[in-house]
PDB file of C-alpha atoms in Angstrom:
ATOM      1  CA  UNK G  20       0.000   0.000   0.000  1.00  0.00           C
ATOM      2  CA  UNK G  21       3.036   2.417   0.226  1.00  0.00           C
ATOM      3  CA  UNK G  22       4.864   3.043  -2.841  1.00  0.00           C
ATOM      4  CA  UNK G  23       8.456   3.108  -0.661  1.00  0.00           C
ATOM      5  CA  UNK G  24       7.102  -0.680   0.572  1.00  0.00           C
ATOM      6  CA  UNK G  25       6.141  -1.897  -2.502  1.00  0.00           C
ATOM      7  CA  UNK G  26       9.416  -0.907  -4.638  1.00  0.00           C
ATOM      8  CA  UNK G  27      11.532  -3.017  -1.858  1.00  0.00           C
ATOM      9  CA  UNK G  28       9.177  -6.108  -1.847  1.00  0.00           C
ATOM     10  CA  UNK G  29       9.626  -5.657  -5.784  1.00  0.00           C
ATOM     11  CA  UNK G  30      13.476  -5.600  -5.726  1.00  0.00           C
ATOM     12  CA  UNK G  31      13.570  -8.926  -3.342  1.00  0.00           C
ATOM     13  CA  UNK G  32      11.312 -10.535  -5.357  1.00  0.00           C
ATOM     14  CA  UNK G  33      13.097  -9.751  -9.108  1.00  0.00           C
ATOM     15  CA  UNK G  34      16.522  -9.692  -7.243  1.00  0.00           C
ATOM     16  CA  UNK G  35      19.183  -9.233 -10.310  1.00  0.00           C
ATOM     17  CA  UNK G  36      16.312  -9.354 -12.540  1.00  0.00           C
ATOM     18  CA  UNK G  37      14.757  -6.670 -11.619  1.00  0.00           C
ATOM     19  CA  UNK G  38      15.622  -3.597 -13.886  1.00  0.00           C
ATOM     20  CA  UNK G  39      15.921  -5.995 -16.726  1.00  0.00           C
ATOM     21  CA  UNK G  40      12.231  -6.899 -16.660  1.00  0.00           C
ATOM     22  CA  UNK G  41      11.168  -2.834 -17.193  1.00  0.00           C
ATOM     23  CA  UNK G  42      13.709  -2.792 -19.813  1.00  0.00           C
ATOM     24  CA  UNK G  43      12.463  -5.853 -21.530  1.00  0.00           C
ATOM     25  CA  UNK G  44       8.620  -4.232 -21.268  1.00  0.00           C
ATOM     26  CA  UNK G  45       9.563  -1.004 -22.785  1.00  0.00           C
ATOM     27  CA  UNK G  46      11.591  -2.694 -25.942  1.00  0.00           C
ATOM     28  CA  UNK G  47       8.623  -3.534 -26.955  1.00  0.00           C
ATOM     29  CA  UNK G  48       6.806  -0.213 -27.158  1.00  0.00           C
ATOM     30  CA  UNK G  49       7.761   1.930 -30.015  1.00  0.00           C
ATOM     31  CA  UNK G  50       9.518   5.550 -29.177  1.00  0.00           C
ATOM     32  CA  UNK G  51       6.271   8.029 -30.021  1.00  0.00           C
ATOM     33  CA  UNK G  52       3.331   5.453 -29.068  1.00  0.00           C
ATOM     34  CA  UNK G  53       0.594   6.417 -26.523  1.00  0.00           C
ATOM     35  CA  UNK G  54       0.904   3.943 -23.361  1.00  0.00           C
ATOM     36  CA  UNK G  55      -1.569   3.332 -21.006  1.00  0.00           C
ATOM     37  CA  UNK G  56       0.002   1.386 -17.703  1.00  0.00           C
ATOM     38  CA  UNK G  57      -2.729  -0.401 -15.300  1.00  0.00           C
ATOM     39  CA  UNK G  58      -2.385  -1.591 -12.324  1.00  0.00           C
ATOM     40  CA  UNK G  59       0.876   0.901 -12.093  1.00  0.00           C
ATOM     41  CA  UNK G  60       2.052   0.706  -9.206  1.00  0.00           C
ATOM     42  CA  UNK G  61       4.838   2.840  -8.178  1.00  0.00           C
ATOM     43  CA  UNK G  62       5.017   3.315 -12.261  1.00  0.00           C
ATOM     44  CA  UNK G  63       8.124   2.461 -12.509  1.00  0.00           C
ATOM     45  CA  UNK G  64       7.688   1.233 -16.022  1.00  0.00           C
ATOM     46  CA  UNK G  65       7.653   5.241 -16.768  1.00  0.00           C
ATOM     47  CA  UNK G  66      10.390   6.215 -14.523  1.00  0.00           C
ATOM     48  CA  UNK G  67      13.399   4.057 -15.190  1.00  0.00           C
ATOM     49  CA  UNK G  68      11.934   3.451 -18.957  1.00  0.00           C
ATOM     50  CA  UNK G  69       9.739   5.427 -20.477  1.00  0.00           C
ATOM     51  CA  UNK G  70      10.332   9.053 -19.085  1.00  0.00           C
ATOM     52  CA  UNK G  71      11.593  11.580 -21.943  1.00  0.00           C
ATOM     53  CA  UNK G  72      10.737   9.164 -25.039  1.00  0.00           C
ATOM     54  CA  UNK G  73       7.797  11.146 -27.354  1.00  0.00           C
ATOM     55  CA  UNK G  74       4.680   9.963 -26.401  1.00  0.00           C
ATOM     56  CA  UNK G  75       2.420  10.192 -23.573  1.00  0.00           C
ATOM     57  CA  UNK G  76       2.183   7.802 -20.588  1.00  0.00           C
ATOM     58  CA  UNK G  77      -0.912   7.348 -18.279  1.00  0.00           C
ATOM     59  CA  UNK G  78      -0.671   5.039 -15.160  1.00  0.00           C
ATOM     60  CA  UNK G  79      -3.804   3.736 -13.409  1.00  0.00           C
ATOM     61  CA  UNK G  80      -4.403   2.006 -10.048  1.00  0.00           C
ATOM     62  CA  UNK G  81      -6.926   0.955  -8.039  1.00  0.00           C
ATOM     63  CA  UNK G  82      -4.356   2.743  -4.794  1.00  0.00           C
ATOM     64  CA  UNK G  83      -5.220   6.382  -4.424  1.00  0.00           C
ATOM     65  CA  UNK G  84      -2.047   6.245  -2.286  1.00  0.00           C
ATOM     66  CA  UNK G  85       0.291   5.045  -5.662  1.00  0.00           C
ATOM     67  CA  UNK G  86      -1.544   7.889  -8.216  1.00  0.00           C
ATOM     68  CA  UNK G  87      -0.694  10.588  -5.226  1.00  0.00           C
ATOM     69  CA  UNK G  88       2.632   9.543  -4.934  1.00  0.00           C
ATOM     70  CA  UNK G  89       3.018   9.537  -9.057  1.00  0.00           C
ATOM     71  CA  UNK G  90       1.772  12.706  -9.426  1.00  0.00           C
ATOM     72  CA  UNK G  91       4.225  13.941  -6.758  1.00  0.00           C
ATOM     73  CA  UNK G  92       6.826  13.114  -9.010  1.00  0.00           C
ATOM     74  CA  UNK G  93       5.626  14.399 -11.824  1.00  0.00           C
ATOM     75  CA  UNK G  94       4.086  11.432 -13.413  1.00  0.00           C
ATOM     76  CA  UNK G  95       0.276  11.331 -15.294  1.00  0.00           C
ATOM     77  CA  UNK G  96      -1.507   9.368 -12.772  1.00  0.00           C
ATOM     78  CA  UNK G  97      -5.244   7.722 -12.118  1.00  0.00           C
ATOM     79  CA  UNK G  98      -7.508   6.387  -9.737  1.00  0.00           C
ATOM     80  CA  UNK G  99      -8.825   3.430 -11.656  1.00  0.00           C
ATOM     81  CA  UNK G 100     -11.179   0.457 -10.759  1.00  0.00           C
ATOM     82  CA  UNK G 101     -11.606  -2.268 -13.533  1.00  0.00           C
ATOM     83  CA  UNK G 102     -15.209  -2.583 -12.132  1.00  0.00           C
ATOM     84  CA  UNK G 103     -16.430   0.727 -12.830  1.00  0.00           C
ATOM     85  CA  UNK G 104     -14.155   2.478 -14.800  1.00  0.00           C
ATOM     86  CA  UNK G 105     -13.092   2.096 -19.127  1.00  0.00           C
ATOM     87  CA  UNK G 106     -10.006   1.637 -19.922  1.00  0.00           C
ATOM     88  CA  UNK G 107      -8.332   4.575 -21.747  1.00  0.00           C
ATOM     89  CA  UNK G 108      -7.895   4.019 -25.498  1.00  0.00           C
ATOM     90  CA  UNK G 109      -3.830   4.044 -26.284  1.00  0.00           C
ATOM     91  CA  UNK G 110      -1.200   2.342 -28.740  1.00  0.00           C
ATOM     92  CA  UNK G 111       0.059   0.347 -25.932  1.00  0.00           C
ATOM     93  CA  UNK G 112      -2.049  -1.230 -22.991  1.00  0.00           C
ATOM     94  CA  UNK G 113       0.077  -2.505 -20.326  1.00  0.00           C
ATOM     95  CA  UNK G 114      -0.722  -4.921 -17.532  1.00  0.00           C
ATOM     96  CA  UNK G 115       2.658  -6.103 -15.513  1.00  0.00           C
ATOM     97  CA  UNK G 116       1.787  -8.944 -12.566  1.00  0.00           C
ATOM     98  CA  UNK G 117      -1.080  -8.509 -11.483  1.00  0.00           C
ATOM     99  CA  UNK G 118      -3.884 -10.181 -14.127  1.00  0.00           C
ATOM    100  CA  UNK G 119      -4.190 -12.317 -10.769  1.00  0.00           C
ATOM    101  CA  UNK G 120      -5.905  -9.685  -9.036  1.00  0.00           C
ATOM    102  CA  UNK G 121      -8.876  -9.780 -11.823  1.00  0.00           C
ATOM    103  CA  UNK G 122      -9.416 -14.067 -10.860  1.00  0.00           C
ATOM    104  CA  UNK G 123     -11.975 -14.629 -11.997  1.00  0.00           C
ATOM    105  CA  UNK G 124     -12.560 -12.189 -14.400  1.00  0.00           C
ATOM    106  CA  UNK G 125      -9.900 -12.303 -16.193  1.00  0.00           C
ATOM    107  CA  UNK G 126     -10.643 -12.782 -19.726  1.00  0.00           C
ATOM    108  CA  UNK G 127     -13.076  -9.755 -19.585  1.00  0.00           C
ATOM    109  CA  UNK G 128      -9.472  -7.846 -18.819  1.00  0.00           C
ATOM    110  CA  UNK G 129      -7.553  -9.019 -21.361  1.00  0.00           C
ATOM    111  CA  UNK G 130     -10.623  -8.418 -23.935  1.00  0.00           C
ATOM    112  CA  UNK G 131     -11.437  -5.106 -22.883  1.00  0.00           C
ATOM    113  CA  UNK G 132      -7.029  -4.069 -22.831  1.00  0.00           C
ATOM    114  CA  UNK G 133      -7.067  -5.620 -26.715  1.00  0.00           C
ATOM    115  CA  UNK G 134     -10.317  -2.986 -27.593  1.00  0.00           C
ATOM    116  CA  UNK G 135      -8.715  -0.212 -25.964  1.00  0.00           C
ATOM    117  CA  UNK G 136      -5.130  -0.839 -27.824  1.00  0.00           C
ATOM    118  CA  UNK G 137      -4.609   0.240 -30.892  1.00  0.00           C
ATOM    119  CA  UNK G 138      -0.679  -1.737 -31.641  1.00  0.00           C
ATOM    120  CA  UNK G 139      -0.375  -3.718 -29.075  1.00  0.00           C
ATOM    121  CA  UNK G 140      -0.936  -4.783 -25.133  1.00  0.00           C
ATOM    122  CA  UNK G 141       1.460  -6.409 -23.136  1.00  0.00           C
ATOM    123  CA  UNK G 142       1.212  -8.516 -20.055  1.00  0.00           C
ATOM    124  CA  UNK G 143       3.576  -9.672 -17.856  1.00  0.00           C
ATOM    125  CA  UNK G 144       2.374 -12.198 -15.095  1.00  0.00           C
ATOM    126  CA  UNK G 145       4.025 -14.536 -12.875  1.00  0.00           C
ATOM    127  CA  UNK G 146       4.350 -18.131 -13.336  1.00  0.00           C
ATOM    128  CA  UNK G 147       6.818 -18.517  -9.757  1.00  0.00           C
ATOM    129  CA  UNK G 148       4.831 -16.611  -6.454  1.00  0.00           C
ATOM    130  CA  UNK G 149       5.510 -16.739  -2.941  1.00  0.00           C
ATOM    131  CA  UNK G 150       1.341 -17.496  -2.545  1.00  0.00           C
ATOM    132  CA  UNK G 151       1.943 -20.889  -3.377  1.00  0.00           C
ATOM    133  CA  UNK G 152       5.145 -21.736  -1.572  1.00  0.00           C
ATOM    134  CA  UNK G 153       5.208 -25.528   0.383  1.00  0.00           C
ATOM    135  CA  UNK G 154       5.794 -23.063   3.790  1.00  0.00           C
ATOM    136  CA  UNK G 155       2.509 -21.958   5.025  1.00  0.00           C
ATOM    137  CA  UNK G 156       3.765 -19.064   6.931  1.00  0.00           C
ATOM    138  CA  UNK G 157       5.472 -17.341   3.606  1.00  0.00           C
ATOM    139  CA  UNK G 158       2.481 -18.339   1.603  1.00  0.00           C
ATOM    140  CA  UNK G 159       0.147 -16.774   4.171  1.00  0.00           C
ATOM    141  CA  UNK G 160       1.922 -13.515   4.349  1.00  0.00           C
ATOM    142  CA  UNK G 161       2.237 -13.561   0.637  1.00  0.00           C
ATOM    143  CA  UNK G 162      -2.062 -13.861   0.332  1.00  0.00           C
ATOM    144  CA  UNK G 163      -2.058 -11.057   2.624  1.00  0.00           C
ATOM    145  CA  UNK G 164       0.955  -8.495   1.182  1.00  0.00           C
ATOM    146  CA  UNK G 165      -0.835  -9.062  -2.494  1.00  0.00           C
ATOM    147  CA  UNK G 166      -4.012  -7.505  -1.500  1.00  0.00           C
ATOM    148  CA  UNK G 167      -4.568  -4.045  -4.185  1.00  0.00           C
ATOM    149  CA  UNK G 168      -7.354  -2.909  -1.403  1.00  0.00           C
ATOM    150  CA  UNK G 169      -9.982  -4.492  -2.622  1.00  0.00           C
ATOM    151  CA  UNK G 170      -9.841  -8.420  -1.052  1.00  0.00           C
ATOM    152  CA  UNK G 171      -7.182 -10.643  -1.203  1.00  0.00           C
ATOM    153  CA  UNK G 172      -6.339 -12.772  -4.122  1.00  0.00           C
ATOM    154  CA  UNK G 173      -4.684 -16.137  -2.862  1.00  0.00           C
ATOM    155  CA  UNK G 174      -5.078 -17.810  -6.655  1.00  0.00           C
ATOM    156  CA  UNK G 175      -2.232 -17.520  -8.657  1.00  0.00           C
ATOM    157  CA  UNK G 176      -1.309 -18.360 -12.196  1.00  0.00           C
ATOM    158  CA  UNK G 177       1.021 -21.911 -13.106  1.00  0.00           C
ATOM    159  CA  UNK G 178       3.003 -21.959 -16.113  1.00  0.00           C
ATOM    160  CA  UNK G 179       0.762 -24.287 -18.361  1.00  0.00           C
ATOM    161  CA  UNK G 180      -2.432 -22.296 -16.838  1.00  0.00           C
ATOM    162  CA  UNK G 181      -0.934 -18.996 -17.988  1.00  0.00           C
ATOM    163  CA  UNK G 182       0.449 -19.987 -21.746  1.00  0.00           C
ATOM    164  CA  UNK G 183      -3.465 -21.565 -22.270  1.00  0.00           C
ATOM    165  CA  UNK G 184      -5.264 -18.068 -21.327  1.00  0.00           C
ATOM    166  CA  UNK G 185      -2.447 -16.377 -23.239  1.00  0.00           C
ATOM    167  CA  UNK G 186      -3.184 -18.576 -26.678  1.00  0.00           C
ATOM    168  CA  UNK G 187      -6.808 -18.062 -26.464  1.00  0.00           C
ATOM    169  CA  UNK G 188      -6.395 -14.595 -27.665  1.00  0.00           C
ATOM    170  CA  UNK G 189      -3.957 -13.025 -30.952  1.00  0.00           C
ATOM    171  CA  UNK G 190      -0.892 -13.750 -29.026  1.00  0.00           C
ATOM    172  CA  UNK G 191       2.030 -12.118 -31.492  1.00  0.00           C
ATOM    173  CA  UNK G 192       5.305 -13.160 -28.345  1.00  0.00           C
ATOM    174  CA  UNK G 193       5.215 -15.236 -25.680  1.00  0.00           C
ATOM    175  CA  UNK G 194       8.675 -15.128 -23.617  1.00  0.00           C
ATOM    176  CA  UNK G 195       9.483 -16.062 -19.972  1.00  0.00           C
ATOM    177  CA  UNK G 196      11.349 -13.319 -17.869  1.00  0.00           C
ATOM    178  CA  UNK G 197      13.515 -12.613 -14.779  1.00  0.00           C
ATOM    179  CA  UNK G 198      14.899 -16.079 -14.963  1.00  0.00           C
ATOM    180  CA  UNK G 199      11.526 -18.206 -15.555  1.00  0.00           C
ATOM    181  CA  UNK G 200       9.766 -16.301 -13.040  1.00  0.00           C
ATOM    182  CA  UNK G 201       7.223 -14.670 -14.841  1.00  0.00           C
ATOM    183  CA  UNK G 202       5.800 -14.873 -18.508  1.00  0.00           C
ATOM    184  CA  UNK G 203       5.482 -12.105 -20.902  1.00  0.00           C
ATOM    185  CA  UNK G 204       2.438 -12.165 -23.553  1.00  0.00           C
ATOM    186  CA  UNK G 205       2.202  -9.831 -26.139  1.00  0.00           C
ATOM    187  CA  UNK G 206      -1.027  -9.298 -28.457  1.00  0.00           C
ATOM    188  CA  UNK G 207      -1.793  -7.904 -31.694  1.00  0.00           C
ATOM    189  CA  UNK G 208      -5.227  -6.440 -31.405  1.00  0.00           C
ATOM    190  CA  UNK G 209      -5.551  -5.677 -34.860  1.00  0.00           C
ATOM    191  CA  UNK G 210      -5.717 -10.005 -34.713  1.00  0.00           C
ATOM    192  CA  UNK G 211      -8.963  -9.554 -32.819  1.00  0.00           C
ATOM    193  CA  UNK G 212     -12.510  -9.577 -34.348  1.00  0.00           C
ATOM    194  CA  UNK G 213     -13.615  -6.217 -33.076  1.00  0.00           C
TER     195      UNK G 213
END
């Protein structure tokens, strides 16, 4: 819930991987396109990627807390909630880690990112998560830390789980990241009968 918090539980859980995961994101989003980042978090995508490339940049989040710190800094930031709210049209649609959060409605997100996107969306989810670990204790606290503020969201995502959803829909790249932790879809909307 606190943007200082949730960049350090991000570093220990990316570890070396880390930077290279934004950096992987943002190769894939042409210099000049409109991007459109939800569930942003402490936008970091925008900071340590993005920032100073033409274009325009919009992160959204559920965490009043995250847009107020964002917009602190200088960063074009949103309250957004999936159940009420559209999602922006943009070039690029970006959701990084937390499709989880959207159980079960998930397939509503993913079809309502590929009619706002006009090139491409990209998601990044992980296949690896503390949730599910064979220690109760660090699963427990790992249910509880992934809350957004709405419930908790103790299902997770497995590998074969994750590459099914992703092929249901005009998947263009499918790569793992930060060492097999997580899995990185990217869709062609233009693919998609609209």
């Amino acid at each position: 819930w606190h943007p200082c918090l949730y960049h350090g539980a991000m570093r220990l859980l990316y570890g070396r991987h880390y930077r290279a995961r934004y950096a992987e994101i943002a190769r894939r989003i042409k210099i000049g396109t409109s991007v459109v980042d939800l569930c942003c978090g402490d936008c970091r995508l925008y900071t340590q990627e993005l920032a100073g490339r033409e274009g325009s940049y919009l992160g959204l989040d559920f965490n009043a807390g995250f847009v107020r710190h964002a917009r602190k800094r200088g960063v074009p930031a949103e309250v957004w909630d999936f159940r009420q709210d559209p999602i922006p049209a943009a070039d690029v649609v970006v959701l990084q880690g937390s499709l989880y959060q959207f159980m079960p409605d998930y397939v509503e997100v993913i079809e309502r990112m590929i009619k706002a996107a006009r090139q491409a969306v990209i998601i990044t989810e992980p296949i690896l998560n503390l949730s599910t670990s064979p220690n109760p204790f660090v699963a427990w606290v790992a249910r509880r830390a992934a809350n957004p503020g709405s419930h908790p969201t103790p299902t997770r995502f497995d590998e074969s789980g994750l590459r099914d959803l992703f092929n249901r829909f005009p998947l263009r790249e499918c790569v793992a990241l930060a060492g097999g932790r997580e899995l990185l879809g990217v869709f062609d909307p233009r693919g998609h009968g609209r």
